[in-house]
Amino acid sequence: MKSILTTVLFLLLVLSPGCVNNDTDNTGDDKMDWWRNARFGMFIHWGLYAVPAGEWEGTTNHAEWIRTTAQIPLETYNGFVDKFNPVQFDANEWVKMAKDAGMKYIVITSKHHDGFCLFDSEHTDFDIMSTPFKRDILKELSDACAEQDIKMCWYHSIMDWHHPDYLPRRKWETERSDEGADLDRYVEYMKKQLAELTGKYGKIGVLWFDGEWEGTWTHDRGVDLYNYVQGLQEDIIINNRVDKGRRGMEGLTKEGEYMGDFGTPEQEIPATGLPGVDWETCMTMNNHWGYNKYDDNWKSEKDLIRKLVDIASKGGNFLLNVGPKADGTFPQESIDRLAAIGEWMDIYGESIYGTSASPYSDLEWGRCTLKQQGKNTRLYLHVFDWPGDNRLIVPGFENKIKGAYLMDGMAKLETDHTGDNVIIDLPGSAPDEYCTVVILDVKGEV
Ligand code: GLC
């Protein structure tokens, strides 16, 4: 009896498409495996809003929200369609920049809140085929991703400021009547587009919904949309913004029965890891998601690398944004940062991919990730603050030490296991200006 009950409970846990996941050790045959191993992806916010590049009638703090933040009437905004001609767009180059940075997947805006589609859709003219460019951006990108072994993923906004059936209208949009608008019909439109997006571009890694916070979107609609998309491609991963369970910008899913395979903290990193919960922090390199030519508040290379490390040490993924320009190129500042991260990942990527969260919640000199190696454990010690006496203290240890090494070059380091602490002798200065990784191999599990 007990074993039947256990089996039923187990099946319930495994089959319920909730937010909590029990296969976080990367060993099971789980649709999340590739995503958990990947740890690092590129977000791309691109669309008509790249044309005004953040500026409207003398104000300069806009980006992908510009139609609403600058209150641009629909007909005026539609005029950007004739101006969007990214002749320098090269899908292979974009994908290569992501890959060289160490990223394993790309999430691009198939449609943002403005309703414009970067792909050739049969169900609207408000798409790339109406621009002078007339090339299906998503087709070119998905081909390049397939070639370079990067997972292609779509960001698709539920909220839509263009489609006549979407409700509600913006408050300031008093001239656009909502008479006759029918949200059910809008959902049908969205579903037909999602069928295109999962039918014409090969296997899709993630469907990343957004704009679910409006009052018209309901839990029932979220459940229905989740199931619909999973029916289109069964291994597709769907974020928690499909439903109503997201806790604000903190992004994790509230207690309760909500759909979504992972939480979506936005512009923030949770304070600690969350055992059994999948999450991905999405973040901009400067202040805006879409291109803003005035925004020069760029995060440093060091800051971005350390954010990636911090996130991995807490068991999360990092989705780092690029907002391309209207000519089809990435801002030079983004290119430079991607290259710097890539150089670091070339040496230290193994301390990020496929690692598990740190057993420590607080280390005064940096962060830790780990990997199980058979019966033993490899700890990756990410040293942010090089100790003044060149002695790295790893607290609270009972496992037998197998060896310690500088990850770059694997030079062996002396260790001293005194009491509960392991003390590792480091060279006189940090070999890496951003973050040096020290490997500590120990017997057994930590
Ligand atoms: C948001 C914004 C948006 C951006 C996104 C990224 O909620 O509305 O413009 O696409 O989050 O997480």
Coordinates of C-alpha atoms and ligand atoms in Angstrom, one line a residue:
M1 CA 0.0 0.0 0.0
K2 CA 2.7 2.4 1.1
S3 CA 4.7 1.7 -2.2
I4 CA 1.6 2.4 -4.3
L5 CA 1.1 5.7 -2.4
T6 CA 4.7 6.6 -2.9
T7 CA 4.5 5.8 -6.6
V8 CA 1.3 7.9 -7.0
L9 CA 2.9 10.8 -5.1
F10 CA 6.1 10.5 -7.2
L11 CA 4.0 10.5 -10.5
L12 CA 2.0 13.5 -9.3
L13 CA 5.2 15.4 -8.6
V14 CA 6.9 14.5 -11.9
L15 CA 3.9 15.0 -14.1
S16 CA 2.6 18.2 -12.6
P17 CA 3.8 21.0 -14.9
G18 CA 4.4 23.4 -12.0
C19 CA 7.3 25.6 -11.2
V20 CA 9.1 23.4 -8.8
N21 CA 11.4 20.9 -10.3
N22 CA 12.9 18.0 -8.6
D23 CA 15.5 17.0 -11.1
T24 CA 18.0 19.7 -10.5
D25 CA 21.0 17.4 -10.4
N26 CA 21.2 17.3 -14.2
T27 CA 21.2 13.6 -14.3
G28 CA 17.6 12.7 -15.3
D29 CA 16.1 12.6 -18.7
D30 CA 14.4 15.9 -18.2
K31 CA 13.4 18.6 -20.8
M32 CA 15.2 21.1 -18.5
D33 CA 18.6 19.3 -18.7
W34 CA 20.1 21.3 -21.6
W35 CA 18.9 24.6 -20.1
R36 CA 20.3 23.9 -16.6
N37 CA 23.6 22.9 -18.1
A38 CA 23.7 26.0 -20.3
R39 CA 23.6 28.6 -17.5
F40 CA 24.2 31.5 -19.9
G41 CA 22.1 32.9 -22.8
M42 CA 21.6 36.0 -24.9
F43 CA 18.4 38.1 -24.8
I44 CA 17.8 40.2 -27.9
H45 CA 15.3 43.0 -27.9
W46 CA 14.8 44.2 -31.5
G47 CA 12.1 45.7 -33.5
L48 CA 10.7 49.0 -34.9
Y49 CA 11.6 50.8 -31.7
A50 CA 15.3 50.6 -32.8
V51 CA 14.5 53.3 -35.5
P52 CA 13.8 56.1 -33.0
A53 CA 16.6 54.7 -30.9
G54 CA 15.1 55.9 -27.7
E55 CA 14.4 59.5 -28.7
W56 CA 11.0 61.2 -29.3
E57 CA 10.3 64.9 -29.6
G58 CA 13.2 65.9 -27.4
T59 CA 12.8 63.2 -24.8
T60 CA 15.5 60.6 -24.7
N61 CA 14.6 58.0 -22.1
H62 CA 12.7 55.5 -24.3
A63 CA 13.3 52.1 -25.8
E64 CA 11.1 49.2 -26.6
W65 CA 8.3 50.8 -24.7
I66 CA 8.5 54.0 -26.7
R67 CA 5.0 53.8 -28.3
T68 CA 3.6 54.0 -24.8
T69 CA 6.2 56.0 -22.9
A70 CA 6.1 58.7 -25.6
Q71 CA 2.4 58.1 -26.3
I72 CA 2.9 57.8 -30.0
P73 CA -0.4 57.3 -32.0
L74 CA -0.7 54.0 -33.9
E75 CA -0.6 55.6 -37.4
T76 CA 2.6 57.5 -36.5
Y77 CA 4.2 54.4 -35.0
N78 CA 3.2 52.4 -38.1
G79 CA 5.4 54.8 -40.1
F80 CA 8.5 53.1 -38.6
V81 CA 7.7 50.0 -40.8
D82 CA 8.9 51.9 -43.9
K83 CA 12.0 52.9 -42.1
F84 CA 13.2 49.6 -40.7
N85 CA 15.8 48.4 -43.1
P86 CA 18.7 46.7 -41.2
V87 CA 20.9 46.1 -44.2
Q88 CA 23.9 45.2 -42.1
F89 CA 22.1 42.4 -40.3
D90 CA 24.1 39.2 -40.4
A91 CA 22.5 36.3 -38.5
N92 CA 25.7 34.2 -38.6
E93 CA 27.7 37.0 -37.0
W94 CA 25.1 37.6 -34.2
V95 CA 25.0 33.9 -33.4
K96 CA 28.8 33.7 -33.5
M97 CA 29.1 36.6 -31.0
A98 CA 26.7 34.8 -28.6
K99 CA 28.6 31.6 -29.0
D100 CA 32.0 33.2 -28.6
A101 CA 30.8 34.8 -25.4
G102 CA 30.0 31.3 -24.1
M103 CA 26.3 31.6 -24.4
K104 CA 24.3 28.5 -25.3
Y105 CA 20.9 29.9 -26.3
I106 CA 19.4 33.0 -27.8
V107 CA 16.0 34.4 -26.9
I108 CA 14.8 37.0 -29.4
T109 CA 11.7 39.1 -29.5
S110 CA 9.5 37.4 -32.1
K111 CA 7.0 40.1 -31.0
H112 CA 7.3 42.7 -28.3
H113 CA 4.5 44.8 -26.7
D114 CA 4.2 47.0 -29.8
G115 CA 2.9 44.0 -31.7
F116 CA 5.5 44.1 -34.5
C117 CA 6.7 40.7 -35.7
L118 CA 10.3 40.0 -36.7
F119 CA 9.1 37.0 -38.7
D120 CA 7.1 36.4 -41.8
S121 CA 3.6 35.8 -40.4
E122 CA 0.6 34.8 -42.4
H123 CA -1.7 36.4 -39.8
T124 CA -0.6 40.0 -39.9
D125 CA 0.9 42.6 -42.1
F126 CA 2.5 44.2 -39.2
D127 CA 5.7 42.2 -39.7
I128 CA 9.1 42.2 -41.2
M129 CA 7.8 41.4 -44.7
S130 CA 6.1 44.9 -44.8
T131 CA 9.4 46.6 -44.2
P132 CA 11.9 47.5 -47.0
F133 CA 14.0 44.7 -45.6
K134 CA 11.6 41.9 -46.5
R135 CA 13.8 39.1 -45.0
D136 CA 12.5 36.8 -42.3
I137 CA 15.0 37.6 -39.5
L138 CA 13.9 34.6 -37.4
K139 CA 14.4 32.2 -40.2
E140 CA 18.0 33.5 -40.8
L141 CA 18.7 33.4 -37.1
S142 CA 17.3 29.9 -36.5
D143 CA 19.3 28.6 -39.5
A144 CA 22.5 30.2 -38.1
C145 CA 21.7 28.8 -34.6
A146 CA 21.2 25.3 -36.0
E147 CA 24.5 25.5 -37.8
Q148 CA 26.4 26.8 -34.7
D149 CA 24.7 24.5 -32.2
I150 CA 22.9 27.3 -30.3
K151 CA 19.3 26.8 -29.0
M152 CA 16.9 29.2 -30.7
C153 CA 14.2 30.6 -28.4
W154 CA 11.4 33.1 -28.7
Y155 CA 10.3 35.9 -26.5
H156 CA 6.6 36.5 -27.4
S157 CA 4.6 39.3 -25.8
I158 CA 1.1 38.5 -24.7
M159 CA 0.3 42.2 -24.3
D160 CA -0.1 43.8 -27.8
W161 CA -0.6 47.5 -28.4
H162 CA -1.3 47.0 -32.1
H163 CA -3.8 44.2 -32.6
P164 CA -7.4 45.6 -32.6
D165 CA -8.7 42.7 -30.5
Y166 CA -6.2 43.0 -27.7
L167 CA -7.6 44.5 -24.5
P168 CA -7.2 46.7 -22.6
R169 CA -6.2 49.8 -24.6
R170 CA -3.6 52.1 -23.0
K171 CA -5.4 54.8 -20.9
W172 CA -3.9 57.6 -23.0
E173 CA -5.1 56.0 -26.3
T174 CA -8.5 57.6 -26.1
E175 CA -8.8 57.8 -29.9
R176 CA -8.4 54.1 -30.5
S177 CA -11.8 52.7 -29.8
D178 CA -12.1 49.2 -28.3
E179 CA -15.6 48.7 -29.6
G180 CA -16.0 45.2 -31.0
A181 CA -12.6 44.1 -29.7
D182 CA -12.6 40.5 -28.6
L183 CA -9.8 39.1 -26.5
D184 CA -10.7 35.5 -27.3
R185 CA -10.2 36.3 -30.9
Y186 CA -6.8 37.9 -30.0
V187 CA -5.8 34.7 -28.3
E188 CA -6.7 32.7 -31.4
Y189 CA -4.4 35.1 -33.4
M190 CA -1.6 34.6 -30.9
K191 CA -2.0 30.8 -31.0
K192 CA -1.8 30.8 -34.8
Q193 CA 1.4 32.8 -34.6
L194 CA 2.8 30.4 -32.0
A195 CA 2.0 27.6 -34.3
E196 CA 4.0 29.4 -37.0
L197 CA 6.9 30.0 -34.6
T198 CA 7.1 26.4 -33.5
G199 CA 6.3 25.0 -37.0
K200 CA 8.6 26.8 -39.4
Y201 CA 11.9 27.3 -37.5
G202 CA 12.9 23.8 -36.3
K203 CA 13.2 22.9 -32.7
I204 CA 12.6 25.8 -30.3
G205 CA 14.3 25.8 -26.9
V206 CA 12.2 28.2 -24.9
L207 CA 9.0 30.2 -25.3
W208 CA 9.5 33.2 -23.1
F209 CA 6.2 35.0 -22.6
D210 CA 5.8 38.5 -21.2
G211 CA 3.1 41.1 -20.6
E212 CA 1.0 38.8 -18.5
W213 CA 0.4 41.3 -15.8
E214 CA -2.6 43.0 -17.4
G215 CA -5.9 42.4 -15.7
T216 CA -7.4 40.8 -18.8
W217 CA -4.9 37.9 -18.7
T218 CA -6.1 35.2 -16.3
H219 CA -4.8 32.0 -14.7
D220 CA -7.2 30.0 -16.9
R221 CA -5.8 31.6 -20.0
G222 CA -2.3 30.9 -18.7
V223 CA -3.0 27.2 -18.2
D224 CA -4.6 27.0 -21.6
L225 CA -1.6 28.7 -23.3
Y226 CA 1.0 26.6 -21.6
N227 CA -0.8 23.4 -22.6
Y228 CA -1.3 24.7 -26.1
V229 CA 2.4 25.5 -26.6
Q230 CA 3.5 22.2 -25.1
G231 CA 1.2 20.5 -27.5
L232 CA 3.0 22.2 -30.4
Q233 CA 6.5 21.0 -29.3
E234 CA 6.5 18.8 -26.3
D235 CA 10.0 19.5 -25.1
I236 CA 9.7 23.2 -25.2
I237 CA 10.5 25.1 -22.0
I238 CA 8.0 27.8 -21.0
N239 CA 8.7 30.6 -18.5
N240 CA 6.4 31.6 -15.7
R241 CA 5.1 34.7 -17.4
V242 CA 2.7 32.5 -19.3
D243 CA 0.5 32.5 -16.1
K244 CA -0.2 34.8 -13.2
G245 CA 2.2 33.4 -10.7
R246 CA 5.2 35.7 -11.0
R247 CA 6.1 37.7 -7.9
G248 CA 6.9 41.1 -9.4
M249 CA 10.4 41.9 -10.6
E250 CA 11.7 39.3 -8.1
G251 CA 10.3 37.0 -10.7
L252 CA 10.0 33.7 -8.8
T253 CA 6.7 31.9 -8.8
K254 CA 4.3 32.3 -5.9
E255 CA 3.2 29.3 -3.9
G256 CA 0.3 27.7 -5.6
E257 CA -0.7 25.9 -8.8
Y258 CA 0.9 28.1 -11.4
M259 CA 2.2 27.2 -14.8
G260 CA 5.7 27.8 -16.0
D261 CA 9.0 25.9 -16.0
F262 CA 11.2 28.6 -14.5
G263 CA 11.1 31.8 -12.6
T264 CA 12.2 35.1 -14.3
P265 CA 13.8 37.6 -12.0
E266 CA 14.2 40.8 -13.9
Q267 CA 17.3 43.1 -13.4
E268 CA 17.9 41.4 -10.1
I269 CA 19.6 38.3 -8.6
P270 CA 18.0 36.4 -5.8
A271 CA 19.9 36.7 -2.5
T272 CA 20.4 33.0 -2.2
G273 CA 20.0 29.8 -4.2
L274 CA 16.6 28.1 -4.1
P275 CA 16.9 24.3 -3.9
G276 CA 14.7 22.6 -6.5
V277 CA 13.6 25.8 -8.2
D278 CA 14.7 26.7 -11.7
W279 CA 15.2 30.4 -12.4
E280 CA 16.8 32.7 -14.9
T281 CA 17.9 36.3 -14.2
C282 CA 17.4 38.5 -17.3
M283 CA 19.4 41.7 -17.3
T284 CA 20.5 44.6 -19.5
M285 CA 24.1 45.7 -20.1
N286 CA 23.1 49.3 -19.8
N287 CA 19.6 50.7 -18.7
H288 CA 17.4 49.7 -21.6
W289 CA 16.4 46.5 -23.3
G290 CA 15.8 48.0 -26.7
Y291 CA 18.4 50.3 -28.3
N292 CA 18.8 53.7 -26.8
K293 CA 21.5 55.8 -28.4
Y294 CA 21.8 58.0 -25.3
D295 CA 22.1 55.3 -22.7
D296 CA 25.8 55.0 -21.8
N297 CA 25.3 53.5 -18.3
W298 CA 27.1 50.3 -19.3
K299 CA 28.0 47.7 -16.7
S300 CA 31.7 46.9 -16.6
E301 CA 33.0 43.6 -18.0
K302 CA 34.1 42.7 -14.5
D303 CA 30.6 43.3 -13.1
L304 CA 29.0 41.2 -15.8
I305 CA 31.4 38.3 -15.3
R306 CA 30.9 38.4 -11.6
K307 CA 27.1 38.5 -12.0
L308 CA 27.3 35.4 -14.2
V309 CA 29.4 33.7 -11.5
D310 CA 27.1 34.9 -8.7
I311 CA 24.0 33.5 -10.6
A312 CA 25.7 30.2 -11.3
S313 CA 26.7 29.9 -7.6
K314 CA 23.0 30.2 -6.7
G315 CA 21.9 27.6 -9.3
G316 CA 20.4 30.1 -11.8
N317 CA 20.8 31.0 -15.4
F318 CA 21.9 34.4 -16.8
L319 CA 20.1 35.9 -19.8
L320 CA 22.1 38.9 -20.8
N321 CA 20.5 41.4 -23.2
V322 CA 21.6 43.1 -26.4
G323 CA 19.5 45.8 -28.0
P324 CA 20.7 45.9 -31.6
K325 CA 20.6 49.1 -33.7
A326 CA 18.3 49.7 -36.6
D327 CA 21.0 49.1 -39.1
G328 CA 21.3 45.5 -37.9
T329 CA 24.5 45.8 -35.8
F330 CA 25.1 45.4 -32.1
P331 CA 26.2 48.5 -30.2
Q332 CA 30.0 48.5 -30.0
E333 CA 29.8 48.5 -26.1
S334 CA 27.9 45.2 -26.2
I335 CA 30.3 43.7 -28.7
D336 CA 33.2 44.6 -26.4
R337 CA 31.6 43.2 -23.3
L338 CA 30.6 39.9 -25.1
A339 CA 34.2 39.5 -26.2
A340 CA 35.6 40.0 -22.7
I341 CA 33.1 37.6 -21.2
G342 CA 34.0 35.1 -23.9
E343 CA 37.7 35.3 -23.1
W344 CA 37.0 34.6 -19.5
M345 CA 34.6 31.8 -20.4
D346 CA 37.2 30.2 -22.7
I347 CA 39.3 29.6 -19.7
Y348 CA 36.8 29.2 -16.9
G349 CA 33.6 28.1 -18.7
E350 CA 33.7 24.6 -17.0
S351 CA 33.3 26.3 -13.7
I352 CA 29.9 27.6 -14.9
Y353 CA 28.3 25.0 -17.3
G354 CA 26.5 22.1 -15.7
T355 CA 27.5 23.2 -12.2
S356 CA 25.3 23.1 -9.1
A357 CA 24.7 25.8 -6.5
S358 CA 27.2 26.5 -3.8
P359 CA 26.8 24.8 -0.5
Y360 CA 27.8 28.2 1.0
S361 CA 25.4 31.1 1.4
D362 CA 28.2 33.5 2.2
L363 CA 31.9 33.4 1.4
E364 CA 33.8 36.5 2.2
W365 CA 36.2 36.3 -0.8
G366 CA 33.8 35.3 -3.6
R367 CA 31.5 32.5 -4.8
C368 CA 31.6 28.7 -5.3
T369 CA 30.0 26.3 -7.8
L370 CA 30.4 22.6 -7.8
K371 CA 30.2 19.4 -9.9
Q372 CA 29.8 15.9 -8.8
Q373 CA 32.6 13.7 -10.3
G374 CA 31.6 10.1 -9.7
K375 CA 31.7 9.7 -5.9
N376 CA 33.8 12.8 -5.5
T377 CA 33.2 16.5 -5.8
R378 CA 35.0 19.3 -7.6
L379 CA 34.5 22.8 -6.1
Y380 CA 35.2 25.8 -8.2
L381 CA 36.2 28.7 -5.9
H382 CA 35.7 32.0 -7.6
V383 CA 37.9 34.5 -6.0
F384 CA 36.6 38.1 -6.3
D385 CA 38.7 39.5 -3.4
W386 CA 42.3 38.2 -3.4
P387 CA 43.2 37.6 0.3
G388 CA 46.0 40.0 1.5
D389 CA 48.0 37.1 3.0
N390 CA 47.5 35.0 -0.1
R391 CA 45.8 32.3 2.0
L392 CA 42.3 31.3 0.8
I393 CA 40.2 30.0 3.7
V394 CA 37.5 27.5 2.7
P395 CA 35.4 27.1 5.8
G396 CA 33.5 24.2 7.2
F397 CA 35.1 21.2 5.7
E398 CA 35.3 17.6 6.7
N399 CA 35.9 15.9 3.3
K400 CA 39.4 14.6 2.6
I401 CA 41.2 16.9 0.2
K402 CA 42.4 15.4 -3.1
G403 CA 44.1 18.5 -4.5
A404 CA 43.8 22.2 -5.2
Y405 CA 44.8 23.9 -8.5
L406 CA 44.7 27.2 -10.3
M407 CA 42.1 26.4 -12.9
D408 CA 44.0 28.2 -15.7
G409 CA 46.9 25.9 -16.3
M410 CA 46.2 23.5 -13.4
A411 CA 49.2 24.5 -11.4
K412 CA 49.0 22.6 -8.1
L413 CA 48.5 24.6 -4.9
E414 CA 49.5 23.7 -1.3
T415 CA 46.6 23.0 1.1
D416 CA 46.5 22.8 4.8
H417 CA 43.5 21.1 6.4
T418 CA 43.4 22.6 9.9
G419 CA 40.3 21.9 11.9
D420 CA 37.2 22.5 9.8
N421 CA 38.9 24.9 7.5
V422 CA 40.9 24.2 4.3
I423 CA 43.6 26.8 3.7
I424 CA 44.9 27.1 0.2
D425 CA 48.2 28.9 -0.6
L426 CA 47.7 31.3 -3.5
P427 CA 50.2 33.1 -5.6
G428 CA 51.1 36.7 -4.7
S429 CA 48.6 38.3 -7.0
A430 CA 45.4 37.3 -8.8
P431 CA 46.1 35.8 -12.2
D432 CA 42.8 37.0 -13.6
E433 CA 41.7 40.6 -13.1
Y434 CA 38.0 39.7 -13.2
C435 CA 37.8 36.5 -11.3
T436 CA 40.4 33.8 -10.8
V437 CA 39.0 30.3 -10.3
V438 CA 40.7 27.8 -7.9
I439 CA 39.7 24.2 -8.2
L440 CA 39.4 22.1 -5.0
D441 CA 38.9 18.4 -5.5
V442 CA 37.6 16.5 -2.5
K443 CA 36.5 13.0 -1.6
G444 CA 32.8 12.2 -1.4
E445 CA 29.9 14.6 -1.5
V446 CA 30.0 18.0 0.1
Ligands
GLC1 C1 9.4 43.7 -19.2 C2 9.3 44.8 -20.1 C3 10.1 44.6 -21.2 C4 11.2 43.7 -21.3 C5 11.1 42.6 -20.3 C6 12.4 41.8 -20.2 O1 8.5 43.3 -18.4 O2 8.0 45.1 -20.3 O3 10.1 45.6 -22.1 O4 11.0 43.0 -22.5 O5 10.4 42.8 -19.3 O6 12.3 40.9 -19.1

